[in-house]
Tab-separated table of N, CA and C in Angstrom:
chain	number	residue	atom	x	y	z
A	1	MET	N	24.927	9.424	16.514
A	1	MET	CA	24.413	10.550	15.825
A	1	MET	C	22.900	10.378	15.586
A	2	ARG	N	22.185	11.460	15.796
A	2	ARG	CA	20.750	11.393	15.675
A	2	ARG	C	20.245	11.954	14.293
A	3	ILE	N	19.059	11.553	13.881
A	3	ILE	CA	18.502	11.999	12.621
A	3	ILE	C	18.389	13.499	12.586
A	4	SER	N	18.091	14.123	13.711
A	4	SER	CA	17.930	15.557	13.792
A	4	SER	C	19.277	16.256	13.354
A	5	GLU	N	20.387	15.661	13.708
A	5	GLU	CA	21.698	16.208	13.354
A	5	GLU	C	21.947	16.077	11.872
A	6	VAL	N	21.506	14.967	11.291
A	6	VAL	CA	21.610	14.805	9.785
A	6	VAL	C	20.741	15.893	9.133
A	7	LEU	N	19.559	16.075	9.575
A	7	LEU	CA	18.662	17.088	8.986
A	7	LEU	C	19.270	18.482	9.084
A	8	ALA	N	19.912	18.767	10.238
A	8	ALA	CA	20.494	20.123	10.376
A	8	ALA	C	21.691	20.342	9.449
A	9	GLY	N	22.384	19.292	9.041
A	9	GLY	CA	23.504	19.374	8.155
A	9	GLY	C	23.169	19.348	6.664
A	10	LYS	N	21.943	19.173	6.345
A	10	LYS	CA	21.540	19.107	4.931
A	10	LYS	C	21.693	20.485	4.195
A	11	SER	N	22.229	20.385	3.010
A	11	SER	CA	22.424	21.596	2.232
A	11	SER	C	21.059	22.135	1.688
A	12	ILE	N	20.094	21.284	1.498
A	12	ILE	CA	18.797	21.668	0.991
A	12	ILE	C	17.792	21.478	2.062
A	13	PRO	N	17.373	22.583	2.717
A	13	PRO	CA	16.447	22.470	3.859
A	13	PRO	C	15.016	22.224	3.280
A	14	GLY	N	14.141	21.776	4.179
A	14	GLY	CA	12.744	21.610	3.734
A	14	GLY	C	12.501	20.317	3.083
A	15	VAL	N	11.236	20.181	2.670
A	15	VAL	CA	10.788	18.948	2.034
A	15	VAL	C	10.052	19.271	0.742
A	16	VAL	N	10.356	18.573	-0.322
A	16	VAL	CA	9.626	18.733	-1.553
A	16	VAL	C	8.493	17.727	-1.569
A	17	THR	N	7.286	18.224	-1.797
A	17	THR	CA	6.100	17.353	-1.850
A	17	THR	C	5.354	17.558	-3.163
A	18	ILE	N	4.530	16.575	-3.457
A	18	ILE	CA	3.699	16.644	-4.660
A	18	ILE	C	2.310	16.128	-4.327
A	19	GLN	N	1.313	16.670	-4.949
A	19	GLN	CA	-0.086	16.237	-4.752
A	19	GLN	C	-0.260	14.856	-5.410
A	20	PRO	N	-1.091	14.003	-4.819
A	20	PRO	CA	-1.328	12.647	-5.386
A	20	PRO	C	-1.949	12.698	-6.785
A	21	ASP	N	-2.634	13.784	-7.138
A	21	ASP	CA	-3.286	13.852	-8.436
A	21	ASP	C	-2.461	14.553	-9.461
A	22	ALA	N	-1.257	15.001	-9.136
A	22	ALA	CA	-0.328	15.555	-10.110
A	22	ALA	C	0.134	14.444	-11.061
A	23	THR	N	0.502	14.814	-12.253
A	23	THR	CA	0.873	13.775	-13.222
A	23	THR	C	2.317	13.311	-12.957
A	24	VAL	N	2.656	12.154	-13.507
A	24	VAL	CA	3.995	11.671	-13.388
A	24	VAL	C	4.937	12.649	-14.189
A	25	ARG	N	4.410	13.213	-15.300
A	25	ARG	CA	5.220	14.264	-15.991
A	25	ARG	C	5.603	15.415	-15.070
A	26	ASP	N	4.610	15.856	-14.239
A	26	ASP	CA	4.841	16.909	-13.254
A	26	ASP	C	5.954	16.476	-12.244
A	27	LEU	N	5.842	15.211	-11.848
A	27	LEU	CA	6.786	14.647	-10.913
A	27	LEU	C	8.235	14.705	-11.502
A	28	LEU	N	8.378	14.331	-12.768
A	28	LEU	CA	9.677	14.361	-13.379
A	28	LEU	C	10.238	15.735	-13.424
A	29	THR	N	9.366	16.721	-13.710
A	29	THR	CA	9.796	18.140	-13.703
A	29	THR	C	10.355	18.516	-12.289
A	30	LEU	N	9.611	18.112	-11.295
A	30	LEU	CA	9.954	18.424	-9.874
A	30	LEU	C	11.257	17.800	-9.486
A	31	LEU	N	11.445	16.548	-9.857
A	31	LEU	CA	12.694	15.807	-9.510
A	31	LEU	C	13.896	16.497	-10.185
A	32	ALA	N	13.738	16.857	-11.445
A	32	ALA	CA	14.847	17.537	-12.174
A	32	ALA	C	15.093	18.940	-11.637
A	33	GLU	N	14.002	19.682	-11.340
A	33	GLU	CA	14.134	21.013	-10.894
A	33	GLU	C	14.883	21.110	-9.563
A	34	HIS	N	14.677	20.157	-8.678
A	34	HIS	CA	15.292	20.129	-7.373
A	34	HIS	C	16.476	19.186	-7.252
A	35	ASN	N	16.814	18.513	-8.367
A	35	ASN	CA	17.933	17.607	-8.405
A	35	ASN	C	17.863	16.563	-7.249
A	36	ILE	N	16.687	15.919	-7.144
A	36	ILE	CA	16.472	14.959	-6.046
A	36	ILE	C	16.005	13.629	-6.645
A	37	GLY	N	16.039	12.544	-5.829
A	37	GLY	CA	15.682	11.242	-6.343
A	37	GLY	C	14.313	10.757	-5.917
A	38	ALA	N	13.652	11.479	-4.997
A	38	ALA	CA	12.333	11.055	-4.515
A	38	ALA	C	11.596	12.264	-4.023
A	39	VAL	N	10.251	12.114	-4.029
A	39	VAL	CA	9.358	13.197	-3.559
A	39	VAL	C	8.332	12.562	-2.652
A	40	ILE	N	7.977	13.284	-1.613
A	40	ILE	CA	6.894	12.824	-0.752
A	40	ILE	C	5.573	13.203	-1.373
A	41	VAL	N	4.658	12.267	-1.419
A	41	VAL	CA	3.317	12.539	-1.936
A	41	VAL	C	2.475	12.923	-0.725
A	42	SER	N	1.890	14.130	-0.766
A	42	SER	CA	1.105	14.688	0.314
A	42	SER	C	-0.020	15.595	-0.174
A	43	GLU	N	-1.224	15.328	0.269
A	43	GLU	CA	-2.385	16.124	-0.153
A	43	GLU	C	-2.180	17.562	0.318
A	44	GLU	N	-1.752	17.732	1.572
A	44	GLU	CA	-1.697	19.109	2.087
A	44	GLU	C	-0.256	19.535	2.489
A	45	GLY	N	0.756	18.680	2.300
A	45	GLY	CA	2.124	19.090	2.535
A	45	GLY	C	2.712	18.757	3.871
A	46	SER	N	1.904	18.284	4.801
A	46	SER	CA	2.482	18.010	6.133
A	46	SER	C	2.265	16.527	6.576
A	47	ARG	N	1.473	15.786	5.795
A	47	ARG	CA	1.282	14.355	6.084
A	47	ARG	C	1.820	13.532	4.932
A	48	VAL	N	2.311	12.364	5.254
A	48	VAL	CA	2.855	11.477	4.222
A	48	VAL	C	1.764	10.544	3.729
A	49	ASP	N	1.367	10.784	2.487
A	49	ASP	CA	0.388	9.856	1.836
A	49	ASP	C	1.109	8.792	1.028
A	50	GLY	N	2.343	9.058	0.661
A	50	GLY	CA	3.149	8.123	-0.130
A	50	GLY	C	4.510	8.725	-0.442
A	51	ILE	N	5.273	7.930	-1.178
A	51	ILE	CA	6.561	8.444	-1.641
A	51	ILE	C	6.745	7.877	-3.067
A	52	VAL	N	7.385	8.645	-3.893
A	52	VAL	CA	7.637	8.203	-5.289
A	52	VAL	C	9.050	8.609	-5.686
A	53	SER	N	9.683	7.668	-6.318
A	53	SER	CA	11.110	7.902	-6.645
A	53	SER	C	11.379	7.707	-8.126
A	54	GLU	N	12.568	8.103	-8.546
A	54	GLU	CA	12.962	7.915	-9.945
A	54	GLU	C	12.833	6.442	-10.338
A	55	ARG	N	13.171	5.558	-9.432
A	55	ARG	CA	13.024	4.140	-9.717
A	55	ARG	C	11.627	3.709	-9.986
A	56	ASP	N	10.658	4.245	-9.211
A	56	ASP	CA	9.281	3.967	-9.452
A	56	ASP	C	8.842	4.384	-10.905
A	57	VAL	N	9.308	5.527	-11.320
A	57	VAL	CA	8.944	6.002	-12.642
A	57	VAL	C	9.575	5.120	-13.698
A	58	VAL	N	10.843	4.746	-13.571
A	58	VAL	CA	11.522	3.912	-14.515
A	58	VAL	C	10.814	2.555	-14.677
A	59	ARG	N	10.495	1.962	-13.559
A	59	ARG	CA	9.860	0.644	-13.578
A	59	ARG	C	8.480	0.640	-14.251
A	60	LYS	N	7.695	1.742	-14.019
A	60	LYS	CA	6.388	1.828	-14.598
A	60	LYS	C	6.372	2.319	-16.052
A	61	LEU	N	7.377	3.122	-16.387
A	61	LEU	CA	7.482	3.702	-17.752
A	61	LEU	C	7.954	2.681	-18.762
A	62	ASN	N	8.611	1.630	-18.340
A	62	ASN	CA	9.155	0.617	-19.259
A	62	ASN	C	8.020	-0.029	-20.098
A	63	GLY	N	7.941	0.410	-21.370
A	63	GLY	CA	6.908	-0.094	-22.278
A	63	GLY	C	5.515	0.542	-22.130
A	64	ASN	N	5.424	1.610	-21.310
A	64	ASN	CA	4.099	2.215	-21.091
A	64	ASN	C	4.208	3.713	-21.017
A	65	ASP	N	4.378	4.388	-22.160
A	65	ASP	CA	4.539	5.825	-22.215
A	65	ASP	C	3.329	6.580	-21.628
A	66	ALA	N	2.146	5.935	-21.617
A	66	ALA	CA	0.938	6.580	-21.088
A	66	ALA	C	1.029	6.891	-19.582
A	67	ILE	N	1.986	6.281	-18.956
A	67	ILE	CA	2.119	6.518	-17.486
A	67	ILE	C	2.536	7.987	-17.195
A	68	LEU	N	3.100	8.666	-18.182
A	68	LEU	CA	3.571	10.030	-17.928
A	68	LEU	C	2.368	10.959	-17.653
A	69	ASP	N	1.207	10.641	-18.141
A	69	ASP	CA	0.031	11.431	-17.951
A	69	ASP	C	-0.870	10.874	-16.799
A	70	ALA	N	-0.464	9.824	-16.164
A	70	ALA	CA	-1.230	9.194	-15.065
A	70	ALA	C	-0.892	9.976	-13.776
A	71	PRO	N	-1.768	9.903	-12.776
A	71	PRO	CA	-1.482	10.560	-11.506
A	71	PRO	C	-0.421	9.856	-10.727
A	72	VAL	N	0.356	10.625	-9.986
A	72	VAL	CA	1.415	10.133	-9.165
A	72	VAL	C	0.921	9.044	-8.239
A	73	SER	N	-0.315	9.111	-7.796
A	73	SER	CA	-0.862	8.088	-6.863
A	73	SER	C	-0.854	6.744	-7.471
A	74	ASP	N	-0.843	6.641	-8.827
A	74	ASP	CA	-0.832	5.328	-9.511
A	74	ASP	C	0.477	4.599	-9.378
A	75	ILE	N	1.611	5.324	-9.166
A	75	ILE	CA	2.928	4.690	-9.094
A	75	ILE	C	3.628	4.856	-7.712
A	76	MET	N	3.034	5.624	-6.816
A	76	MET	CA	3.651	5.839	-5.545
A	76	MET	C	3.682	4.572	-4.623
A	77	THR	N	4.557	4.579	-3.656
A	77	THR	CA	4.530	3.587	-2.621
A	77	THR	C	3.680	4.176	-1.495
A	78	ALA	N	2.629	3.429	-1.194
A	78	ALA	CA	1.682	3.977	-0.143
A	78	ALA	C	1.988	3.632	1.244
A	79	VAL	N	2.673	2.526	1.460
A	79	VAL	CA	3.094	2.131	2.835
A	79	VAL	C	4.550	2.616	2.924
A	80	VAL	N	4.780	3.656	3.683
A	80	VAL	CA	6.049	4.307	3.710
A	80	VAL	C	6.794	4.136	5.000
A	81	GLN	N	8.041	3.706	4.906
A	81	GLN	CA	8.895	3.605	6.104
A	81	GLN	C	9.290	5.041	6.534
A	82	THR	N	9.123	5.309	7.864
A	82	THR	CA	9.455	6.669	8.374
A	82	THR	C	10.381	6.559	9.548
A	83	CYS	N	10.915	7.636	10.043
A	83	CYS	CA	11.699	7.688	11.242
A	83	CYS	C	11.398	9.017	11.971
A	84	GLU	N	11.918	9.193	13.163
A	84	GLU	CA	11.732	10.379	13.930
A	84	GLU	C	13.071	11.045	14.158
A	85	PRO	N	13.046	12.369	14.454
A	85	PRO	CA	14.332	13.145	14.597
A	85	PRO	C	15.223	12.543	15.698
A	86	GLY	N	14.578	11.943	16.721
A	86	GLY	CA	15.407	11.423	17.829
A	86	GLY	C	16.037	10.062	17.624
A	87	HIS	N	15.629	9.428	16.480
A	87	HIS	CA	16.219	8.067	16.197
A	87	HIS	C	17.730	8.199	15.863
A	88	ASP	N	18.343	7.055	16.153
A	88	ASP	CA	19.786	6.945	15.841
A	88	ASP	C	20.049	6.658	14.349
A	89	VAL	N	21.089	7.278	13.791
A	89	VAL	CA	21.405	7.063	12.369
A	89	VAL	C	21.726	5.577	12.082
A	90	ASP	N	22.352	4.884	13.017
A	90	ASP	CA	22.615	3.411	12.816
A	90	ASP	C	21.361	2.679	12.669
A	91	GLU	N	20.262	3.037	13.457
A	91	GLU	CA	18.991	2.340	13.309
A	91	GLU	C	18.434	2.623	11.917
A	92	LEU	N	18.553	3.836	11.478
A	92	LEU	CA	18.028	4.223	10.143
A	92	LEU	C	18.784	3.504	9.021
A	93	MET	N	20.104	3.281	9.199
A	93	MET	CA	20.805	2.554	8.216
A	93	MET	C	20.340	1.114	8.146
A	94	ALA	N	20.108	0.517	9.256
A	94	ALA	CA	19.555	-0.864	9.292
A	94	ALA	C	18.208	-0.913	8.660
A	95	GLN	N	17.387	0.091	8.909
A	95	GLN	CA	16.015	0.148	8.353
A	95	GLN	C	16.061	0.237	6.791
A	96	MET	N	16.970	1.139	6.339
A	96	MET	CA	17.141	1.348	4.891
A	96	MET	C	17.621	0.051	4.247
A	97	THR	N	18.579	-0.603	4.935
A	97	THR	CA	19.103	-1.864	4.355
A	97	THR	C	18.041	-2.938	4.320
A	98	GLU	N	17.351	-3.119	5.416
A	98	GLU	CA	16.361	-4.191	5.513
A	98	GLU	C	15.213	-4.027	4.515
A	99	HIS	N	14.806	-2.797	4.286
A	99	HIS	CA	13.677	-2.525	3.382
A	99	HIS	C	14.125	-2.163	1.978
A	100	ARG	N	15.431	-2.113	1.775
A	100	ARG	CA	15.971	-1.720	0.442
A	100	ARG	C	15.421	-0.404	-0.096
A	101	ILE	N	15.486	0.601	0.788
A	101	ILE	CA	14.968	1.944	0.394
A	101	ILE	C	16.124	2.984	0.509
A	102	ARG	N	15.947	4.040	-0.176
A	102	ARG	CA	17.015	5.087	-0.297
A	102	ARG	C	16.537	6.470	0.283
A	103	HIS	N	15.249	6.595	0.585
A	103	HIS	CA	14.715	7.796	1.140
A	103	HIS	C	13.711	7.522	2.231
A	104	VAL	N	13.868	8.211	3.369
A	104	VAL	CA	13.003	8.011	4.519
A	104	VAL	C	12.481	9.349	5.031
A	105	PRO	N	11.185	9.531	4.961
A	105	PRO	CA	10.584	10.780	5.603
A	105	PRO	C	10.795	10.769	7.091
A	106	VAL	N	10.998	11.962	7.585
A	106	VAL	CA	11.159	12.126	9.047
A	106	VAL	C	9.880	12.788	9.561
A	107	ILE	N	9.249	12.153	10.584
A	107	ILE	CA	8.032	12.587	11.126
A	107	ILE	C	8.269	13.016	12.566
A	108	ASP	N	7.794	14.153	12.961
A	108	ASP	CA	7.866	14.644	14.338
A	108	ASP	C	6.473	15.098	14.798
A	109	GLY	N	5.891	14.378	15.742
A	109	GLY	CA	4.586	14.729	16.217
A	109	GLY	C	3.496	14.614	15.163
A	110	GLY	N	3.668	13.656	14.248
A	110	GLY	CA	2.688	13.440	13.151
A	110	GLY	C	2.922	14.361	11.994
A	111	GLU	N	3.847	15.266	12.030
A	111	GLU	CA	4.110	16.230	10.959
A	111	GLU	C	5.397	15.862	10.234
A	112	LEU	N	5.431	16.009	8.875
A	112	LEU	CA	6.571	15.795	8.047
A	112	LEU	C	7.570	16.894	8.283
A	113	VAL	N	8.769	16.595	8.720
A	113	VAL	CA	9.786	17.659	8.960
A	113	VAL	C	11.013	17.542	8.096
A	114	GLY	N	11.116	16.391	7.362
A	114	GLY	CA	12.327	16.279	6.559
A	114	GLY	C	12.325	14.937	5.818
A	115	VAL	N	13.361	14.758	5.009
A	115	VAL	CA	13.596	13.523	4.320
A	115	VAL	C	15.095	13.213	4.429
A	116	VAL	N	15.437	11.992	4.788
A	116	VAL	CA	16.850	11.612	4.871
A	116	VAL	C	17.095	10.571	3.745
A	117	SER	N	18.108	10.900	2.930
A	117	SER	CA	18.488	9.982	1.856
A	117	SER	C	19.649	9.121	2.223
A	118	ILE	N	19.923	8.091	1.498
A	118	ILE	CA	21.059	7.248	1.763
A	118	ILE	C	22.306	8.135	1.656
A	119	GLY	N	22.324	9.076	0.721
A	119	GLY	CA	23.478	10.001	0.582
A	119	GLY	C	23.682	10.833	1.842
A	120	ASP	N	22.557	11.247	2.438
A	120	ASP	CA	22.732	12.012	3.722
A	120	ASP	C	23.324	11.174	4.805
A	121	VAL	N	22.907	9.943	4.863
A	121	VAL	CA	23.412	8.995	5.862
A	121	VAL	C	24.884	8.690	5.660
A	122	VAL	N	25.262	8.472	4.387
A	122	VAL	CA	26.693	8.215	4.125
A	122	VAL	C	27.531	9.453	4.459
A	123	LYS	N	27.059	10.612	4.086
A	123	LYS	CA	27.769	11.877	4.419
A	123	LYS	C	27.942	12.033	5.903
A	124	SER	N	26.937	11.783	6.645
A	124	SER	CA	27.025	11.938	8.101
A	124	SER	C	27.983	10.921	8.737
A	125	ARG	N	27.996	9.701	8.187
A	125	ARG	CA	28.877	8.674	8.682
A	125	ARG	C	30.336	9.052	8.368
A	126	ILE	N	30.579	9.565	7.177
A	126	ILE	CA	31.953	9.970	6.821
A	126	ILE	C	32.371	11.129	7.714
A	127	THR	N	31.530	12.080	7.958
A	127	THR	CA	31.867	13.202	8.820
A	127	THR	C	32.200	12.702	10.199
A	128	GLN	N	31.418	11.761	10.741
A	128	GLN	CA	31.622	11.195	12.053
A	128	GLN	C	33.011	10.455	12.067
A	129	LEU	N	33.275	9.638	11.072
A	129	LEU	CA	34.531	8.914	11.028
A	129	LEU	C	35.741	9.870	10.917
A	130	GLU	N	35.621	10.938	10.150
A	130	GLU	CA	36.677	11.932	10.017
A	130	GLU	C	36.940	12.623	11.375
A	131	PHE	N	35.886	12.895	12.067
A	131	PHE	CA	36.031	13.512	13.407
A	131	PHE	C	36.773	12.613	14.324
A	132	GLU	N	36.349	11.312	14.334
A	132	GLU	CA	37.018	10.341	15.221
A	132	GLU	C	38.503	10.156	14.833
A	133	ARG	N	38.782	10.142	13.543
A	133	ARG	CA	40.145	10.005	13.054
A	133	ARG	C	40.987	11.220	13.516
A	134	ASP	N	40.409	12.414	13.418
A	134	ASP	CA	41.143	13.586	13.861
A	134	ASP	C	41.412	13.615	15.390
A	135	GLN	N	40.421	13.138	16.112
A	135	GLN	CA	40.560	13.057	17.541
A	135	GLN	C	41.673	12.036	17.925
A	136	LEU	N	41.770	10.910	17.246
A	136	LEU	CA	42.769	9.931	17.496
A	136	LEU	C	44.139	10.428	17.073
A	137	ASN	N	44.235	11.049	15.954
A	137	ASN	CA	45.487	11.684	15.528
A	137	ASN	C	45.990	12.707	16.522
A	138	SER	N	45.081	13.506	17.017
A	138	SER	CA	45.451	14.544	17.968
A	138	SER	C	45.960	13.870	19.289
A	139	TYR	N	45.269	12.853	19.701
A	139	TYR	CA	45.673	12.069	20.917
A	139	TYR	C	47.044	11.459	20.747
A	140	VAL	N	47.290	10.827	19.601
A	140	VAL	CA	48.560	10.168	19.352
A	140	VAL	C	49.673	11.125	19.256
A	141	HIS	N	49.525	12.298	18.701
A	141	HIS	CA	50.571	13.260	18.533
A	141	HIS	C	50.839	14.064	19.829
A	142	GLN	N	49.935	14.001	20.749
A	142	GLN	CA	50.097	14.684	22.051
A	142	GLN	C	50.960	13.841	23.018
A	143	THR	N	50.993	12.562	22.787
A	143	THR	CA	51.749	11.700	23.714
A	143	THR	C	53.130	11.425	23.269
């Protein structure tokens, strides 16, 4: 299965981005509003300048309430692992495991086209396994 197939099956199309100078408070609003765990940081919405997740906020907020008014760029991850639509989902799973990440931006021709979460990967894997199971059941019952 390819990343492009995972993106096509997502219930929430598009990508949620935030400006690097937006506050962490703005980020929290955006995460809650869209019920997501991470946001791509992008100056103009099509390039990946960074990524910031709920975990980033929790780690920085611990004992430092002032972080809520700081810019997102202060807590974002600037070196971002990415993938392309043509990559294999198994490769992405290995990448996510190796780097201990839960969200990976999808880049096509230098442009941000989507984000794949660990939940998207698990859902696609379950769908694939259910399909294979149904095919095997069908084969077994035909003979």
